Short mmCIF file of C-alpha atoms in Angstrom, two decimals:
data_model
loop_
_atom_site.label_atom_id
_atom_site.label_comp_id
_atom_site.label_asym_id
_atom_site.label_seq_id
_atom_site.Cartn_x
_atom_site.Cartn_y
_atom_site.Cartn_z
CA MET G 16 8.72 58.38 34.50
CA GLY G 17 7.09 59.42 37.84
CA ASP G 18 4.07 57.47 39.60
CA LYS G 19 1.81 58.38 36.71
CA MET G 20 1.64 58.78 33.02
CA ASP G 21 -1.16 60.23 30.64
CA LEU G 22 -1.92 58.30 27.48
CA ALA G 23 -4.34 59.26 24.56
CA VAL G 24 -5.60 56.23 22.75
CA ASP G 25 -6.65 57.33 19.15
CA VAL G 26 -10.01 56.49 18.17
CA VAL G 27 -9.89 55.26 14.29
CA ALA G 28 -12.63 54.99 11.93
CA LEU G 29 -11.87 52.47 8.75
CA LYS G 30 -13.79 52.16 5.73
CA GLY G 31 -13.48 50.69 2.27
CA THR G 32 -11.62 48.00 0.38
CA TYR G 33 -8.84 46.25 2.64
CA GLU G 34 -6.07 48.06 0.82
CA GLN G 35 -7.61 51.39 1.37
CA VAL G 36 -8.13 50.30 5.23
CA GLY G 37 -4.52 49.56 5.18
CA PHE G 38 -3.41 52.26 2.80
CA LYS G 39 -4.87 54.83 5.80
CA GLN G 40 -3.32 52.91 8.70
CA GLY G 41 0.21 53.30 7.01
CA GLN G 42 -0.36 56.97 6.94
CA ASP G 43 -1.84 57.64 10.37
CA TRP G 44 0.50 55.13 12.34
CA LYS G 45 1.92 57.01 15.16
CA ARG G 46 4.32 54.72 16.86
CA ASP G 47 7.30 55.11 15.10
CA GLU G 48 9.21 54.68 18.05
CA ARG G 49 8.46 51.18 17.81
CA ILE G 50 9.54 50.13 14.50
CA GLU G 51 13.03 48.70 15.87
CA PHE G 52 11.71 46.79 18.14
CA THR G 53 8.85 45.16 15.99
CA GLN G 54 11.72 44.44 13.36
CA GLU G 55 13.64 42.49 16.09
CA MET G 56 10.58 40.59 17.04
CA THR G 57 9.73 39.73 13.31
CA LYS G 58 13.36 38.89 12.29
CA HIS G 59 12.96 35.28 12.03
CA CYS G 60 9.72 35.64 9.66
CA ASP G 61 9.43 34.08 6.50
CA VAL G 62 7.80 36.10 4.06
CA ASN G 63 7.18 33.74 1.47
CA GLU G 64 5.69 31.66 4.18
CA THR G 65 3.66 34.25 5.43
CA LYS G 66 2.14 35.23 2.09
CA SER G 67 1.41 31.68 1.46
CA ARG G 68 -0.36 31.28 4.83
CA LEU G 69 -1.94 34.79 4.30
CA MET G 70 -3.18 33.66 0.78
CA GLU G 71 -4.47 30.73 1.87
CA TYR G 72 -6.26 31.55 5.28
CA MET G 73 -6.84 35.58 5.13
CA PRO G 74 -6.08 36.74 1.62
CA PHE G 75 -8.31 39.87 2.74
CA LEU G 76 -5.55 40.58 5.11
CA LEU G 77 -2.54 40.35 2.63
CA GLU G 78 -4.29 43.23 0.75
CA GLU G 79 -4.55 45.35 3.76
CA LEU G 80 -1.01 44.85 4.50
CA LYS G 81 -0.19 45.95 0.90
CA GLY G 82 -1.92 49.38 1.59
CA VAL G 83 -0.01 49.33 4.93
CA ALA G 84 3.01 49.06 2.89
CA ALA G 85 1.91 52.06 0.47
CA GLY G 86 0.86 54.50 3.43
CA LEU G 87 4.46 53.88 5.34
CA GLY G 88 6.19 54.31 1.94
CA MET G 89 7.74 50.90 3.25
CA LYS G 90 8.45 47.93 0.82
CA GLU G 91 5.75 44.96 0.77
CA ASP G 92 7.55 42.28 1.77
CA MET G 93 8.98 44.42 5.23
CA ALA G 94 5.13 45.56 6.06
CA ILE G 95 3.89 41.80 5.85
CA ARG G 96 7.02 40.59 8.16
CA MET G 97 6.26 43.27 10.73
CA PHE G 98 2.40 43.33 10.67
CA SER G 99 1.08 39.91 9.40
CA GLY G 100 1.47 38.64 13.20
CA PHE G 101 3.13 35.53 11.41
CA ASP G 102 6.20 33.67 13.19
CA VAL G 103 6.60 36.27 15.53
CA THR G 104 8.45 36.44 19.41
CA PHE G 105 6.34 38.42 21.73
CA PRO G 106 6.48 39.22 25.51
CA GLN G 107 4.03 37.80 28.01
CA MET G 108 0.84 39.42 29.07
CA GLY G 109 -2.30 39.14 30.86
CA CYS G 110 -6.13 39.35 30.40
CA THR G 111 -9.33 38.70 32.82
CA ALA G 112 -13.01 38.14 30.93
CA PHE G 113 -16.14 37.58 32.11
CA ALA G 114 -19.18 36.92 30.04
CA SER G 115 -23.03 36.57 31.25
CA GLU G 116 -25.76 36.15 28.93
CA THR G 117 -25.93 39.90 28.09
CA PHE G 118 -22.65 41.25 28.30
CA TYR G 119 -18.82 40.58 28.25
CA VAL G 120 -16.28 42.30 30.48
CA ARG G 121 -12.86 42.16 29.89
CA ASN G 122 -9.46 43.82 31.47
CA TYR G 123 -6.72 43.58 29.31
CA ASP G 124 -3.31 43.56 31.19
CA PHE G 125 0.31 44.95 29.23
CA SER G 126 2.54 48.01 29.15
CA PRO G 127 2.14 51.16 27.48
CA GLU G 128 5.60 50.93 25.83
CA LEU G 129 4.06 48.28 23.65
CA TYR G 130 0.39 49.33 23.74
CA ASP G 131 -0.51 50.48 20.30
CA ALA G 132 -3.40 52.67 21.96
CA ARG G 133 -5.76 52.72 19.13
CA PHE G 134 -9.47 51.98 19.49
CA VAL G 135 -10.38 50.93 16.12
CA PHE G 136 -13.95 51.23 14.23
CA CYS G 137 -13.71 49.25 10.84
CA ASN G 138 -15.96 48.50 8.33
CA PRO G 139 -14.48 46.92 4.93
CA ASP G 140 -16.13 46.22 1.86
CA ASP G 141 -15.69 42.53 1.93
CA GLY G 142 -15.91 42.13 6.00
CA TYR G 143 -18.21 42.45 8.81
CA ALA G 144 -17.78 45.64 10.54
CA SER G 145 -16.25 45.85 13.89
CA VAL G 146 -14.82 47.70 16.93
CA GLY G 147 -11.94 46.57 18.91
CA PHE G 148 -8.41 47.68 20.59
CA SER G 149 -5.68 46.84 17.76
CA GLN G 150 -2.08 45.34 18.14
CA GLN G 151 0.53 45.61 15.68
CA MET G 152 -1.53 47.60 13.80
CA ILE G 153 -3.87 45.10 11.82
CA GLY G 154 -4.29 42.82 14.73
CA ARG G 155 -6.79 43.06 17.29
CA LEU G 156 -6.65 42.27 21.54
CA ASP G 157 -10.21 42.14 21.74
CA GLY G 158 -13.21 43.23 19.71
CA MET G 159 -17.05 42.62 18.28
CA ASN G 160 -18.53 42.48 14.90
CA GLU G 161 -21.69 43.61 13.72
CA LYS G 162 -23.13 40.37 14.02
CA GLY G 163 -22.91 40.67 18.09
CA LEU G 164 -19.99 38.24 17.93
CA ILE G 165 -17.28 39.14 20.73
CA VAL G 166 -13.75 37.38 21.15
CA GLY G 167 -10.80 38.62 23.39
CA LEU G 168 -7.56 36.71 23.62
CA HIS G 169 -5.43 35.55 26.87
CA LEU G 170 -1.72 34.88 26.27
CA VAL G 171 -1.52 31.22 28.15
CA ASN G 172 2.24 30.61 27.71
CA GLU G 173 4.89 32.70 25.11
CA ARG G 174 7.33 30.08 25.13
CA HIS G 175 5.51 27.28 23.59
CA HIS G 176 6.14 28.59 20.17
CA ARG G 177 5.53 26.84 16.82
CA THR G 178 5.42 28.87 13.21
CA GLY G 179 1.93 30.24 12.92
CA PHE G 180 -0.41 33.38 13.94
CA LEU G 181 0.00 35.36 16.71
CA GLY G 182 -3.53 35.71 18.85
CA THR G 183 -3.95 39.33 17.58
CA THR G 184 -4.19 38.40 13.99
CA ILE G 185 -6.31 35.47 14.98
CA VAL G 186 -8.99 37.70 16.42
CA ARG G 187 -9.20 39.66 13.64
CA MET G 188 -9.92 36.93 11.36
CA ILE G 189 -12.66 35.94 13.51
CA LEU G 190 -14.21 39.22 13.63
CA ASP G 191 -13.98 40.01 10.00
CA GLN G 192 -15.24 36.70 8.96
CA CYS G 193 -17.05 34.99 11.69
CA ALA G 194 -20.77 35.39 12.65
CA THR G 195 -21.14 32.81 15.60
CA ILE G 196 -19.36 31.02 18.26
CA GLN G 197 -19.72 27.87 15.41
CA ASP G 198 -18.38 30.09 12.52
CA ALA G 199 -15.44 30.88 15.24
CA VAL G 200 -14.51 27.31 16.51
CA HIS G 201 -14.57 26.07 12.76
CA LEU G 202 -11.81 29.12 11.98
CA LEU G 203 -9.60 28.32 15.49
CA GLN G 204 -9.44 24.53 14.60
CA ASN G 205 -8.30 25.17 10.94
CA ILE G 206 -5.65 27.69 11.05
CA PRO G 207 -1.65 27.52 12.11
CA HIS G 208 -1.42 28.78 16.00
CA GLY G 209 2.19 30.50 16.90
CA TYR G 210 1.56 30.33 20.52
CA CYS G 211 -0.65 29.01 23.46
CA TYR G 212 -3.65 31.00 23.97
CA ASN G 213 -7.36 30.97 25.44
CA TYR G 214 -9.74 32.99 23.25
CA SER G 215 -13.13 33.64 25.05
CA ILE G 216 -15.99 34.48 22.54
CA MET G 217 -19.51 35.12 22.95
CA ASP G 218 -22.26 35.85 20.31
CA ARG G 219 -25.57 37.34 20.21
CA SER G 220 -27.47 33.95 21.40
CA GLY G 221 -26.04 34.44 24.67
CA GLU G 222 -23.90 31.20 24.31
CA SER G 223 -19.92 31.45 25.44
CA VAL G 224 -17.45 29.50 25.19
CA VAL G 225 -13.53 29.15 25.63
CA ILE G 226 -11.03 27.84 22.84
CA GLU G 227 -8.36 26.42 24.72
CA ALA G 228 -5.61 26.47 21.54
CA SER G 229 -2.21 25.34 21.70
CA PRO G 230 -0.18 24.97 18.10
CA ASN G 231 -0.85 21.30 18.76
CA HIS G 232 -4.30 20.99 20.03
CA GLN G 233 -7.35 23.51 20.35
CA VAL G 234 -9.72 22.37 22.70
CA VAL G 235 -13.82 24.15 23.17
CA ARG G 236 -14.79 24.51 26.90
CA SER G 237 -18.29 25.24 27.01
CA GLN G 238 -19.53 27.13 29.92
CA ASN G 239 -23.17 29.14 30.90
CA GLN G 240 -21.01 32.13 32.21
CA VAL G 241 -17.17 32.59 30.58
CA MET G 242 -14.71 32.96 33.33
CA CYS G 243 -11.18 33.11 31.88
CA THR G 244 -7.77 34.10 32.75
CA ASN G 245 -4.46 32.71 31.32
CA HIS G 246 -3.79 29.33 31.75
CA PHE G 247 -5.48 25.95 30.31
CA GLU G 248 -7.92 23.95 32.18
CA MET G 249 -8.35 20.94 29.87
CA ASP G 250 -6.27 18.10 30.79
CA VAL G 251 -4.67 17.67 27.48
CA LEU G 252 -3.39 21.14 27.45
CA ARG G 253 -2.54 21.74 31.22
CA GLU G 254 1.50 20.65 30.50
CA ASN G 255 1.55 23.89 28.30
CA ASN G 256 0.74 25.99 31.05
CA ARG G 257 3.72 28.38 32.38
CA PRO G 258 5.05 26.95 35.58
CA GLU G 259 3.64 29.45 37.84
CA ILE G 260 -0.11 30.34 37.29
CA SER G 261 -1.04 30.71 41.05
CA GLN G 262 -1.90 34.65 39.93
CA SER G 263 -4.01 33.45 37.08
CA LYS G 264 -5.70 31.20 39.37
CA THR G 265 -6.64 33.51 41.97
CA ARG G 266 -8.38 35.80 39.34
CA LEU G 267 -10.31 32.85 38.08
CA ASN G 268 -11.42 32.28 41.72
CA HIS G 269 -12.56 35.89 42.04
CA LEU G 270 -14.41 35.95 38.72
CA GLU G 271 -16.40 32.67 40.12
CA HIS G 272 -17.87 35.16 42.22
CA LEU G 273 -19.44 37.05 39.79
CA PRO G 274 -22.60 35.17 38.49
CA LYS G 275 -23.99 35.61 42.19
CA GLN G 276 -23.53 39.35 42.12
CA LYS G 277 -26.49 39.72 39.13
CA LEU G 278 -23.99 42.73 37.69
CA THR G 279 -25.15 44.93 35.05
CA PRO G 280 -22.76 46.03 32.30
CA LEU G 281 -22.38 49.42 33.83
CA LEU G 282 -21.78 47.62 37.46
CA ALA G 283 -19.45 45.07 35.67
CA TYR G 284 -17.24 48.17 34.09
CA GLN G 285 -17.16 49.58 37.34
CA LEU G 286 -15.83 46.30 39.06
CA PHE G 287 -13.08 45.70 36.78
CA ASN G 288 -12.16 49.25 36.35
CA GLU G 289 -11.53 49.96 40.34
CA GLU G 290 -7.94 50.24 41.10
CA GLU G 291 -8.59 48.35 44.13
CA SER G 292 -10.32 45.44 42.14
CA PRO G 293 -8.58 41.80 42.03
CA PHE G 294 -8.96 42.16 38.52
CA PHE G 295 -7.14 45.46 38.20
CA PHE G 296 -3.13 45.56 38.20
CA LYS G 297 -0.48 47.99 38.01
CA ASP G 298 2.78 45.92 37.32
CA TYR G 299 3.22 47.92 33.62
CA GLN G 300 7.13 47.89 34.02
CA GLU G 301 6.68 43.86 34.50
CA TYR G 302 3.86 44.26 31.35
CA PHE G 303 1.09 43.15 33.70
CA GLY G 304 -0.38 46.34 34.36
CA THR G 305 -4.40 47.04 33.18
CA MET G 306 -4.39 48.97 30.25
CA HIS G 307 -8.10 49.19 29.36
CA THR G 308 -11.40 47.85 30.53
CA VAL G 309 -14.20 47.01 28.04
CA VAL G 310 -17.62 45.87 28.11
CA TYR G 311 -19.31 44.61 24.98
CA ASP G 312 -22.83 44.59 24.39
CA PRO G 313 -23.98 42.06 21.57
CA MET G 314 -27.32 42.99 21.66
CA ASN G 315 -27.17 46.56 21.50
CA LEU G 316 -23.73 46.19 19.61
CA SER G 317 -22.52 48.73 21.97
CA VAL G 318 -19.39 49.15 23.75
CA THR G 319 -18.05 50.63 27.14
CA VAL G 320 -14.49 51.86 27.42
CA GLY G 321 -12.43 52.75 29.90
CA ILE G 322 -8.73 53.50 29.64
CA GLY G 323 -6.25 52.98 32.83
CA GLY G 324 -8.18 53.09 36.38
CA ASP G 325 -10.88 54.57 38.06
CA CYS G 326 -11.97 56.51 35.29
CA GLU G 327 -15.36 57.46 33.79
CA PRO G 328 -16.59 54.89 30.83
CA PHE G 329 -16.68 56.04 27.51
CA GLU G 330 -19.44 54.58 25.51
CA PHE G 331 -19.89 54.20 21.87
CA SER G 332 -22.44 52.33 18.68
CA LEU G 333 -21.10 50.15 16.77
CA LYS G 334 -24.40 50.06 14.99
CA GLY G 335 -24.81 53.91 15.11
CA TRP G 336 -21.35 54.28 13.53
CA VAL G 337 -21.89 52.03 10.79
CA VAL G 338 -25.58 53.63 9.68
CA GLY G 339 -23.78 57.15 10.41
CA ASP G 340 -25.52 58.47 13.08
CA ILE G 341 -22.74 59.01 15.31
CA GLU G 342 -19.46 60.93 15.16
CA LEU G 343 -16.27 59.72 17.05
CA PRO G 344 -14.08 61.40 19.29
CA ASN G 345 -10.61 61.35 18.38
CA VAL G 346 -9.12 60.14 21.09
CA ILE G 347 -10.12 58.48 24.70
CA ASN G 348 -8.19 59.70 27.54
CA GLY G 349 -6.45 58.11 30.22
CA VAL G 350 -4.09 58.08 33.24
CA PHE G 351 -1.58 55.09 34.56
CA ASP G 352 -0.76 55.17 38.17
CA PHE G 353 2.72 53.06 38.36
CA SER G 354 3.10 53.41 42.29
CA ARG G 355 1.63 49.97 44.06
#
């Protein structure tokens, strides 16, 4: 593989009915080499139960998956099993997020082998427009919608598992259906969770919270400025943490110094994206290398993105895209350094 790897992240624009959105994604899907891996991850999924749960909580995604199946030339049941995010096994990942009163910044840590490499602008007819990084096609790792609601996921423990939805599908639900933190909290407390995740959330009012969510409990942790990594802090949920959380705690300790620095969005991007930063990692072969840095601005509906480390930021406007004032590039390029 060498010490460095180039990666082009596709910039995807989706508009129309949910079925049309799904069909375009199915047609354009380029990650054929991951089909077998995805099938293995989802082999225990009960399609009938998945359909029932989707109809109960997110029927719009069932329509999207119908379109995905048609676009891929795949049976609908197979597309539902592979891309719904219901009853899925998943390797561990890491994420670090900080939210001030005016912006939200985050690094997502994983592996290029399993990364969708898709930055998606989506404006469905019956849901809120949003922008964010996809996972398993229809899911989102993080994102911001037209109401200025921002959400990112942080996997806490992949070993505590129950039949339920993957965090990436839940993030997508929030972006499409929720306008405020209160909406998001209500949704998170009323759906079946498959794993233990933190959800860091901010809305246009400047309010921010962390929702600590296990399959059994969901607890709201309010903070003036969100600082979130990959472990639970609330007493009722700490037993769900991984046995070793020292690295997650170390990152959290570094975050606690940020409020004193009076960061601007650009300074926050630079701090998180620098390869020497305490928030940046190169453990790509252990599923813990920084894939992207992103800053969301809920007031301006702008987003700043970097793929890999030490890269010039790419800037986008969700509002500008929705009203048709801007054209999107086809890709965002980045470089990953595998040396340590």
